[in-house]
Amino acid sequence: MRQISCATIIAVLAACSNETQVTQPRGVSARPDVSGPTTEYVVTKLSSSLGGTVSRGMSINKLGWVAGWSTLPDGSRHAALWRDGSIVDLGTLGNLSSTVPWPGLNDEGMIVGISQTADVDPLNEEWSCELGGFLTETTNRICRGFVWENNLMRELPTLGGNHGFATGVNNRGLVVGWAETPVHDPTCSPTATQVLQFRAVVWDPKDGSKGKIKARELRPFSGDSTSAATAINDDGQVVGISGDCDQAVGRYSARHAVLWAKDGKVTEIPNLGGTSWHTPMDINAQGDVVGFSNPAEPGDEVGDFISRAFLWINGEAKATDLKTLPGDFFSEAFAINLRRQVVGVSFGGANGSHAFLFQNGVMKDLNDLVGPDYPDILRSAQDINAAGQITGRVFETSTGKTLTFVATPVTPAPQ
């Protein structure tokens, strides 16, 4: 069994004019080609950027707006929003970079993510922002979660520590993520220079006293030291990880995949049997959860990333291993909609990473669903909305650029 290092998976977890120039794929019709392979999706490349050559769509809402990030000419990245044929630079909290690292966009246009600030970290922690590769520069600056709406970026508070990280937002405007406390946690990994304990957090930007946003802590699973929230649905159910402090980006901090009910009660979500990397990434309105998890295979006992995409149907006793595309060793599921369509990435084989769509019990390469003459490579699928539109990153073979895409189903989803 091939294994993969933490450094490699960190890169995978993180893996950029003012006017969007839509590029239609060559040879793809708006109707299925009955004489050959069926075209199920039409791909639009959002080739506008903030001056750089790399961008990635991380979230798509019911309006078809896409949130993610784009690089600038100097290589730094800024959180970005594609809407109505243009790209919006969301800015930063005071330093070089910001990003939307998770599906962090709701149907009202509220966006959440992370940004460097102008403040220097007195503990010199690597933290999730830089250790995870979500922000490209190592600057020793404090990183905080942000919420963006009405053209204004606001900083989200911590639980008394230095750093924070925002991942998801529901249509009620509740934001989730994780934040440091002041506690020097002995379960942190000294090799990753993590010092402070962190806990899952819910923020309510609409309920701040005199404009001050409050952070509400979600306690870890019984016996664990730290926790982190990754997604929230409109019913207020939150999913995330719980475990040791470790390196603040996964591994033993994800000993348990967990779900917090509206009252804050935490329960464990079934995993694939390993000891680490059990990470939910999204939860739909029905309470179904997708993410990635280590099976009990050689390498897991030492925390190697040997992960598979999983689907847990709310109420079932086991999680389903979604496996990988042919020839790959690893996979991650990033998002699920109401119709239980799941999207993600399969990787580790000779062909590099490929976006996948899982539906009706089958994982399909999204590249096989966009017509036989499509010239580019859909590398990852990061989010899917209720209509079945998918966003992620596409490698443009003619230029070598990595761009944001939207794949729209030829047959509209039933409403």
Tab-separated table of C-alpha atoms in Angstrom:
chain	number	residue	atom	x	y	z
A	1	MET	CA	0.000	0.000	0.000
A	2	ARG	CA	1.424	3.369	-0.994
A	3	GLN	CA	1.487	6.012	1.738
A	4	ILE	CA	1.715	9.753	1.551
A	5	SER	CA	3.481	12.176	3.846
A	6	CYS	CA	1.858	14.935	5.858
A	7	ALA	CA	3.719	17.474	3.729
A	8	THR	CA	2.130	16.108	0.571
A	9	ILE	CA	-1.392	16.022	1.930
A	10	ILE	CA	-0.998	19.539	3.250
A	11	ALA	CA	-0.297	20.604	-0.321
A	12	VAL	CA	-3.354	18.695	-1.549
A	13	LEU	CA	-5.578	20.234	1.108
A	14	ALA	CA	-4.467	23.691	0.061
A	15	ALA	CA	-3.796	22.818	-3.688
A	16	CYS	CA	-5.747	33.324	-9.662
A	17	SER	CA	-8.559	41.648	-15.177
A	18	ASN	CA	-11.554	42.784	-13.588
A	19	GLU	CA	-13.849	41.309	-16.210
A	20	THR	CA	-14.527	37.603	-16.525
A	21	GLN	CA	-13.749	36.228	-19.957
A	22	VAL	CA	-15.822	33.113	-20.430
A	23	THR	CA	-14.096	30.389	-22.409
A	24	GLN	CA	-16.424	27.728	-23.779
A	25	PRO	CA	-14.939	24.230	-24.181
A	26	ARG	CA	-14.199	23.100	-27.695
A	27	GLY	CA	-16.403	20.409	-29.105
A	28	VAL	CA	-18.943	20.466	-26.252
A	29	SER	CA	-22.561	20.903	-27.185
A	30	ALA	CA	-25.403	21.974	-24.943
A	31	ARG	CA	-27.083	18.689	-25.866
A	32	PRO	CA	-25.819	15.131	-25.403
A	33	ASP	CA	-24.066	13.676	-28.432
A	34	VAL	CA	-26.027	10.509	-29.147
A	35	SER	CA	-23.343	9.260	-31.531
A	36	GLY	CA	-20.612	9.149	-28.897
A	37	PRO	CA	-19.881	9.624	-25.199
A	38	THR	CA	-22.606	11.585	-23.460
A	39	THR	CA	-21.920	15.173	-22.449
A	40	GLU	CA	-23.473	15.601	-19.027
A	41	TYR	CA	-21.806	18.889	-18.044
A	42	VAL	CA	-20.808	22.038	-19.883
A	43	VAL	CA	-17.738	23.726	-18.420
A	44	THR	CA	-17.190	27.462	-18.146
A	45	LYS	CA	-13.716	28.670	-17.223
A	46	LEU	CA	-13.630	31.829	-15.141
A	47	SER	CA	-10.396	33.005	-16.682
A	48	SER	CA	-10.344	36.405	-15.025
A	49	SER	CA	-7.955	36.714	-12.115
A	50	LEU	CA	-6.401	39.326	-9.863
A	51	GLY	CA	-3.328	39.504	-12.060
A	52	GLY	CA	-1.760	36.125	-11.324
A	53	THR	CA	-1.887	32.773	-13.073
A	54	VAL	CA	-3.630	30.554	-10.515
A	55	SER	CA	-7.139	30.611	-9.079
A	56	ARG	CA	-9.516	28.150	-7.486
A	57	GLY	CA	-13.258	28.089	-6.908
A	58	MET	CA	-14.028	26.714	-3.447
A	59	SER	CA	-17.763	27.354	-3.055
A	60	ILE	CA	-20.810	27.909	-5.272
A	61	ASN	CA	-24.227	29.119	-4.103
A	62	LYS	CA	-27.710	28.862	-5.621
A	63	LEU	CA	-27.147	32.054	-7.635
A	64	GLY	CA	-24.098	30.524	-9.295
A	65	TRP	CA	-21.744	32.916	-7.485
A	66	VAL	CA	-18.335	31.394	-6.798
A	67	ALA	CA	-16.045	32.198	-3.874
A	68	GLY	CA	-12.428	31.122	-3.697
A	69	TRP	CA	-9.079	32.737	-4.297
A	70	SER	CA	-6.837	34.139	-6.992
A	71	THR	CA	-3.163	34.991	-7.058
A	72	LEU	CA	-1.794	38.484	-7.574
A	73	PRO	CA	1.183	39.290	-9.841
A	74	ASP	CA	3.557	38.908	-6.856
A	75	GLY	CA	2.299	35.376	-6.179
A	76	SER	CA	0.345	36.200	-3.039
A	77	ARG	CA	-3.302	35.195	-3.005
A	78	HIS	CA	-6.471	37.078	-2.144
A	79	ALA	CA	-9.934	35.781	-1.379
A	80	ALA	CA	-12.153	36.413	-4.388
A	81	LEU	CA	-15.776	36.353	-5.497
A	82	TRP	CA	-16.920	35.731	-9.072
A	83	ARG	CA	-20.397	37.137	-9.686
A	84	ASP	CA	-22.329	38.717	-12.551
A	85	GLY	CA	-19.430	38.400	-14.973
A	86	SER	CA	-16.754	40.016	-12.820
A	87	ILE	CA	-14.282	39.192	-10.068
A	88	VAL	CA	-14.238	40.964	-6.703
A	89	ASP	CA	-11.055	41.179	-4.620
A	90	LEU	CA	-12.162	40.681	-1.013
A	91	GLY	CA	-8.945	42.165	0.360
A	92	THR	CA	-7.162	41.163	3.579
A	93	LEU	CA	-7.104	41.931	7.287
A	94	GLY	CA	-3.886	43.871	6.986
A	95	ASN	CA	-1.160	41.752	5.434
A	96	LEU	CA	-0.324	40.034	2.158
A	97	SER	CA	-2.758	37.178	1.786
A	98	SER	CA	-6.284	35.929	2.349
A	99	THR	CA	-8.278	33.009	1.016
A	100	VAL	CA	-11.572	31.132	1.105
A	101	PRO	CA	-10.187	27.683	1.988
A	102	TRP	CA	-13.463	25.758	2.411
A	103	PRO	CA	-16.988	25.923	0.924
A	104	GLY	CA	-17.549	29.222	2.765
A	105	LEU	CA	-20.289	31.039	0.802
A	106	ASN	CA	-23.998	31.126	1.588
A	107	ASP	CA	-26.963	31.888	-0.656
A	108	GLU	CA	-27.134	35.466	0.642
A	109	GLY	CA	-23.588	36.229	-0.503
A	110	MET	CA	-21.902	36.087	2.915
A	111	ILE	CA	-18.357	34.724	2.612
A	112	VAL	CA	-15.975	33.391	5.257
A	113	GLY	CA	-12.301	32.523	5.142
A	114	ILE	CA	-8.897	33.322	6.605
A	115	SER	CA	-6.446	36.194	6.305
A	116	GLN	CA	-3.089	37.254	7.605
A	117	THR	CA	-3.148	40.309	9.851
A	118	ALA	CA	-0.483	42.933	10.449
A	119	ASP	CA	0.259	41.574	13.947
A	120	VAL	CA	3.343	39.445	14.625
A	121	ASP	CA	2.782	36.073	16.314
A	122	PRO	CA	4.705	36.157	19.632
A	123	LEU	CA	4.811	32.328	19.770
A	124	ASN	CA	5.974	31.872	16.163
A	125	GLU	CA	3.436	29.099	15.543
A	126	GLU	CA	2.994	27.623	12.098
A	127	TRP	CA	-0.793	27.355	12.688
A	128	SER	CA	-3.327	26.007	10.227
A	129	CYS	CA	-3.117	28.873	7.715
A	130	GLU	CA	0.513	28.416	6.734
A	131	LEU	CA	1.136	24.814	7.785
A	132	GLY	CA	-1.827	23.763	5.659
A	133	GLY	CA	-0.557	25.685	2.643
A	134	PHE	CA	-3.776	27.719	2.548
A	135	LEU	CA	-1.721	30.924	2.568
A	136	THR	CA	1.457	30.804	0.544
A	137	GLU	CA	3.716	33.168	2.470
A	138	THR	CA	5.482	32.344	5.727
A	139	THR	CA	5.388	35.725	7.426
A	140	ASN	CA	5.078	35.008	11.175
A	141	ARG	CA	1.886	37.056	11.145
A	142	ILE	CA	-1.202	36.197	13.122
A	143	CYS	CA	-3.951	34.630	11.024
A	144	ARG	CA	-7.637	35.201	11.755
A	145	GLY	CA	-10.930	34.078	10.337
A	146	PHE	CA	-12.999	36.678	8.522
A	147	VAL	CA	-16.578	37.274	7.423
A	148	TRP	CA	-17.237	39.343	4.298
A	149	GLU	CA	-20.565	40.888	3.356
A	150	ASN	CA	-21.742	44.159	1.813
A	151	ASN	CA	-18.190	44.787	0.560
A	152	LEU	CA	-16.790	44.766	4.106
A	153	MET	CA	-14.352	42.234	5.616
A	154	ARG	CA	-14.606	41.822	9.397
A	155	GLU	CA	-12.234	39.961	11.682
A	156	LEU	CA	-13.567	37.078	13.772
A	157	PRO	CA	-12.370	36.865	17.407
A	158	THR	CA	-10.526	33.953	18.997
A	159	LEU	CA	-11.120	32.243	22.346
A	160	GLY	CA	-8.308	34.224	23.966
A	161	GLY	CA	-5.424	32.882	21.906
A	162	ASN	CA	-3.748	34.342	18.847
A	163	HIS	CA	-4.981	32.552	15.735
A	164	GLY	CA	-8.343	31.700	14.217
A	165	PHE	CA	-9.713	29.945	11.121
A	166	ALA	CA	-13.200	30.223	9.526
A	167	THR	CA	-14.530	27.475	7.279
A	168	GLY	CA	-18.317	27.478	6.777
A	169	VAL	CA	-21.427	29.669	6.899
A	170	ASN	CA	-25.090	28.699	6.704
A	171	ASN	CA	-28.024	30.662	5.299
A	172	ARG	CA	-28.859	32.008	8.773
A	173	GLY	CA	-25.450	33.683	8.819
A	174	LEU	CA	-23.866	31.435	11.455
A	175	VAL	CA	-20.137	30.935	10.892
A	176	VAL	CA	-18.001	28.009	12.071
A	177	GLY	CA	-14.304	27.274	12.327
A	178	TRP	CA	-11.728	27.026	15.093
A	179	ALA	CA	-9.734	29.380	17.291
A	180	GLU	CA	-6.950	29.246	19.832
A	181	THR	CA	-7.423	29.502	23.577
A	182	PRO	CA	-4.678	30.824	25.933
A	183	VAL	CA	-3.923	27.266	27.143
A	184	HIS	CA	-0.448	25.859	26.428
A	185	ASP	CA	-1.530	22.365	25.442
A	186	PRO	CA	0.889	19.453	26.114
A	187	THR	CA	-0.739	17.402	23.318
A	188	CYS	CA	0.479	19.905	20.688
A	189	SER	CA	3.269	18.754	18.379
A	190	PRO	CA	6.556	20.556	19.107
A	191	THR	CA	7.896	19.620	15.665
A	192	ALA	CA	5.065	21.609	14.085
A	193	THR	CA	5.669	24.511	16.503
A	194	GLN	CA	2.053	24.460	17.617
A	195	VAL	CA	1.752	25.702	21.203
A	196	LEU	CA	-1.789	26.764	22.032
A	197	GLN	CA	-4.888	24.616	22.320
A	198	PHE	CA	-7.655	25.290	19.792
A	199	ARG	CA	-11.369	24.634	19.914
A	200	ALA	CA	-14.278	24.558	17.478
A	201	VAL	CA	-16.193	27.824	17.355
A	202	VAL	CA	-19.545	29.192	16.195
A	203	TRP	CA	-19.701	32.921	15.457
A	204	ASP	CA	-22.908	34.919	14.903
A	205	PRO	CA	-21.938	38.138	13.109
A	206	LYS	CA	-25.540	39.368	13.270
A	207	ASP	CA	-25.723	39.137	17.072
A	208	GLY	CA	-22.721	41.146	18.228
A	209	SER	CA	-23.078	43.574	21.111
A	210	LYS	CA	-22.276	47.075	19.798
A	211	GLY	CA	-20.913	45.509	16.636
A	212	LYS	CA	-18.562	43.121	18.453
A	213	ILE	CA	-18.805	39.551	17.191
A	214	LYS	CA	-18.870	36.853	19.859
A	215	ALA	CA	-17.240	33.420	19.706
A	216	ARG	CA	-19.076	30.399	21.153
A	217	GLU	CA	-16.918	27.364	21.901
A	218	LEU	CA	-17.914	23.819	20.925
A	219	ARG	CA	-16.350	21.335	23.301
A	220	PRO	CA	-14.313	18.352	22.054
A	221	PHE	CA	-15.404	14.748	22.185
A	222	SER	CA	-15.035	13.139	25.604
A	223	GLY	CA	-11.382	12.708	26.580
A	224	ASP	CA	-10.017	14.883	23.755
A	225	SER	CA	-8.047	18.101	24.079
A	226	THR	CA	-8.917	20.059	20.961
A	227	SER	CA	-11.600	20.386	18.314
A	228	ALA	CA	-12.297	22.202	15.043
A	229	ALA	CA	-15.545	22.835	13.137
A	230	THR	CA	-15.575	22.471	9.378
A	231	ALA	CA	-19.189	22.929	8.212
A	232	ILE	CA	-22.691	23.885	9.384
A	233	ASN	CA	-26.120	23.302	7.830
A	234	ASP	CA	-29.191	25.517	8.034
A	235	ASP	CA	-30.565	23.485	10.938
A	236	GLY	CA	-27.527	24.447	13.019
A	237	GLN	CA	-25.857	21.018	12.968
A	238	VAL	CA	-22.077	21.382	12.943
A	239	VAL	CA	-19.450	18.837	11.912
A	240	GLY	CA	-15.733	18.785	12.548
A	241	ILE	CA	-12.824	17.013	14.189
A	242	SER	CA	-11.740	16.235	17.730
A	243	GLY	CA	-8.520	14.830	19.181
A	244	ASP	CA	-5.065	15.956	20.257
A	245	CYS	CA	-3.725	19.438	19.576
A	246	ASP	CA	-1.002	17.889	17.379
A	247	GLN	CA	-0.165	20.110	14.383
A	248	ALA	CA	-3.424	22.092	14.037
A	249	VAL	CA	-4.085	20.858	10.502
A	250	GLY	CA	-5.258	17.264	10.920
A	251	ARG	CA	-3.692	13.905	11.671
A	252	TYR	CA	-4.131	13.238	15.434
A	253	SER	CA	-6.252	16.347	15.906
A	254	ALA	CA	-8.720	14.338	13.797
A	255	ARG	CA	-8.860	11.184	15.895
A	256	HIS	CA	-12.641	11.523	15.813
A	257	ALA	CA	-15.038	12.897	13.240
A	258	VAL	CA	-17.825	14.528	15.226
A	259	LEU	CA	-21.212	16.195	14.975
A	260	TRP	CA	-22.481	18.893	17.328
A	261	ALA	CA	-26.262	19.162	17.692
A	262	LYS	CA	-27.931	22.560	18.055
A	263	ASP	CA	-27.689	22.245	21.840
A	264	GLY	CA	-23.924	21.676	21.616
A	265	LYS	CA	-24.032	17.954	22.418
A	266	VAL	CA	-21.230	16.180	20.570
A	267	THR	CA	-21.398	12.676	19.094
A	268	GLU	CA	-18.948	10.682	17.022
A	269	ILE	CA	-19.511	10.146	13.298
A	270	PRO	CA	-18.553	6.662	12.050
A	271	ASN	CA	-15.173	6.592	10.288
A	272	LEU	CA	-13.308	4.138	8.045
A	273	GLY	CA	-11.446	2.402	10.858
A	274	GLY	CA	-8.050	4.099	11.109
A	275	THR	CA	-6.528	6.130	13.931
A	276	SER	CA	-6.310	9.587	12.356
A	277	TRP	CA	-7.325	12.049	9.609
A	278	HIS	CA	-11.075	11.500	10.169
A	279	THR	CA	-12.240	14.825	8.711
A	280	PRO	CA	-15.805	15.794	7.775
A	281	MET	CA	-15.876	18.483	5.088
A	282	ASP	CA	-19.584	19.175	4.541
A	283	ILE	CA	-23.053	18.429	5.905
A	284	ASN	CA	-26.278	18.831	3.948
A	285	ALA	CA	-29.740	19.802	5.198
A	286	GLN	CA	-30.611	16.140	5.827
A	287	GLY	CA	-27.618	15.707	8.121
A	288	ASP	CA	-25.620	13.572	5.663
A	289	VAL	CA	-21.860	14.087	5.943
A	290	VAL	CA	-18.918	13.720	3.555
A	291	GLY	CA	-15.195	14.075	4.048
A	292	PHE	CA	-12.100	11.904	4.188
A	293	SER	CA	-10.860	9.280	6.613
A	294	ASN	CA	-7.985	6.843	7.057
A	295	PRO	CA	-8.871	3.165	6.786
A	296	ALA	CA	-7.041	0.737	9.079
A	297	GLU	CA	-4.140	-0.007	6.743
A	298	PRO	CA	-0.335	-0.029	7.095
A	299	GLY	CA	0.900	3.490	7.738
A	300	ASP	CA	-2.177	4.652	9.586
A	301	GLU	CA	-0.718	3.689	12.951
A	302	VAL	CA	2.008	6.333	12.494
A	303	GLY	CA	-0.320	9.017	11.149
A	304	ASP	CA	0.449	8.768	7.434
A	305	PHE	CA	-2.245	10.148	5.161
A	306	ILE	CA	-3.767	7.137	3.376
A	307	SER	CA	-7.198	8.623	3.148
A	308	ARG	CA	-10.413	7.794	1.301
A	309	ALA	CA	-13.447	9.890	0.603
A	310	PHE	CA	-16.387	8.854	2.762
A	311	LEU	CA	-20.158	9.347	2.872
A	312	TRP	CA	-22.136	8.949	6.065
A	313	ILE	CA	-25.911	8.884	5.678
A	314	ASN	CA	-27.496	10.382	8.786
A	315	GLY	CA	-28.542	7.625	11.176
A	316	GLU	CA	-26.608	4.783	9.585
A	317	ALA	CA	-24.201	2.689	11.660
A	318	LYS	CA	-21.321	2.853	9.186
A	319	ALA	CA	-19.656	5.307	6.848
A	320	THR	CA	-19.288	4.312	3.200
A	321	ASP	CA	-15.815	4.259	1.650
A	322	LEU	CA	-16.239	5.935	-1.743
A	323	LYS	CA	-12.924	4.436	-2.921
A	324	THR	CA	-10.923	6.184	-5.674
A	325	LEU	CA	-10.834	6.574	-9.422
A	326	PRO	CA	-8.972	3.756	-11.235
A	327	GLY	CA	-5.217	3.888	-10.693
A	328	ASP	CA	-5.361	6.258	-7.702
A	329	PHE	CA	-4.507	5.592	-4.072
A	330	PHE	CA	-6.250	8.445	-2.235
A	331	SER	CA	-9.403	10.520	-2.374
A	332	GLU	CA	-11.193	13.290	-0.495
A	333	ALA	CA	-14.860	14.311	-0.616
A	334	PHE	CA	-15.452	18.042	-0.215
A	335	ALA	CA	-19.188	18.722	-0.601
A	336	ILE	CA	-22.650	17.152	-0.759
A	337	ASN	CA	-25.984	18.592	-1.860
A	338	LEU	CA	-29.580	17.652	-1.040
A	339	ARG	CA	-29.676	15.007	-3.778
A	340	ARG	CA	-26.643	13.339	-2.171
A	341	GLN	CA	-24.408	14.189	-5.095
A	342	VAL	CA	-20.852	14.258	-3.737
A	343	VAL	CA	-17.829	15.969	-5.275
A	344	GLY	CA	-14.144	15.822	-4.474
A	345	VAL	CA	-10.717	14.796	-5.705
A	346	SER	CA	-9.015	11.479	-6.430
A	347	PHE	CA	-5.228	11.449	-6.628
A	348	GLY	CA	-1.962	9.607	-6.071
A	349	GLY	CA	-1.775	7.865	-9.435
A	350	ALA	CA	0.200	8.512	-12.602
A	351	ASN	CA	-2.373	10.934	-14.053
A	352	GLY	CA	-2.314	13.407	-11.173
A	353	SER	CA	-5.425	14.594	-9.374
A	354	HIS	CA	-8.837	14.406	-11.052
A	355	ALA	CA	-12.188	15.850	-9.977
A	356	PHE	CA	-14.875	13.289	-9.199
A	357	LEU	CA	-18.642	13.183	-8.929
A	358	PHE	CA	-20.213	10.434	-6.823
A	359	GLN	CA	-23.896	9.714	-7.376
A	360	ASN	CA	-26.164	6.685	-7.414
A	361	GLY	CA	-23.464	4.614	-5.755
A	362	VAL	CA	-20.791	5.265	-8.403
A	363	MET	CA	-17.704	7.506	-8.432
A	364	LYS	CA	-17.132	9.041	-11.880
A	365	ASP	CA	-14.260	11.102	-13.222
A	366	LEU	CA	-15.787	14.511	-13.955
A	367	ASN	CA	-13.490	14.720	-16.968
A	368	ASP	CA	-15.449	11.841	-18.519
A	369	LEU	CA	-18.717	13.790	-18.210
A	370	VAL	CA	-17.761	16.927	-20.161
A	371	GLY	CA	-17.517	15.521	-23.660
A	372	PRO	CA	-14.814	13.589	-25.507
A	373	ASP	CA	-13.085	16.641	-27.007
A	374	TYR	CA	-12.678	18.738	-23.884
A	375	PRO	CA	-9.020	19.871	-23.966
A	376	ASP	CA	-8.303	20.672	-20.331
A	377	ILE	CA	-8.092	18.699	-17.069
A	378	LEU	CA	-10.547	19.187	-14.209
A	379	ARG	CA	-8.204	18.686	-11.268
A	380	SER	CA	-10.573	19.029	-8.297
A	381	ALA	CA	-14.261	19.548	-7.581
A	382	GLN	CA	-14.631	21.639	-4.424
A	383	ASP	CA	-18.373	22.329	-4.129
A	384	ILE	CA	-21.761	21.513	-5.651
A	385	ASN	CA	-24.981	23.490	-5.294
A	386	ALA	CA	-28.606	22.343	-5.237
A	387	ALA	CA	-28.882	22.657	-9.022
A	388	GLY	CA	-25.884	20.373	-9.490
A	389	GLN	CA	-23.442	23.093	-10.588
A	390	ILE	CA	-19.871	22.275	-9.591
A	391	THR	CA	-16.876	24.523	-9.030
A	392	GLY	CA	-13.201	23.737	-8.547
A	393	ARG	CA	-9.907	24.058	-10.407
A	394	VAL	CA	-9.060	23.237	-14.010
A	395	PHE	CA	-5.644	22.959	-15.630
A	396	GLU	CA	-5.652	24.817	-18.943
A	397	THR	CA	-3.371	22.801	-21.175
A	398	SER	CA	-2.834	25.553	-23.761
A	399	THR	CA	-1.429	28.059	-21.242
A	400	GLY	CA	-0.366	26.035	-18.210
A	401	LYS	CA	-2.623	28.141	-16.006
A	402	THR	CA	-4.793	26.757	-13.227
A	403	LEU	CA	-8.211	28.417	-13.353
A	404	THR	CA	-11.573	28.348	-11.639
A	405	PHE	CA	-14.362	26.486	-13.411
A	406	VAL	CA	-18.104	26.045	-13.186
A	407	ALA	CA	-19.556	22.805	-14.579
A	408	THR	CA	-23.286	23.089	-15.308
A	409	PRO	CA	-25.406	19.978	-15.877
A	410	VAL	CA	-26.953	19.713	-19.328
A	411	THR	CA	-30.171	18.401	-17.786
A	412	PRO	CA	-31.276	20.800	-15.028
A	413	ALA	CA	-31.756	19.320	-11.581
A	414	PRO	CA	-35.396	18.957	-10.474
A	415	GLN	CA	-36.423	21.702	-8.081
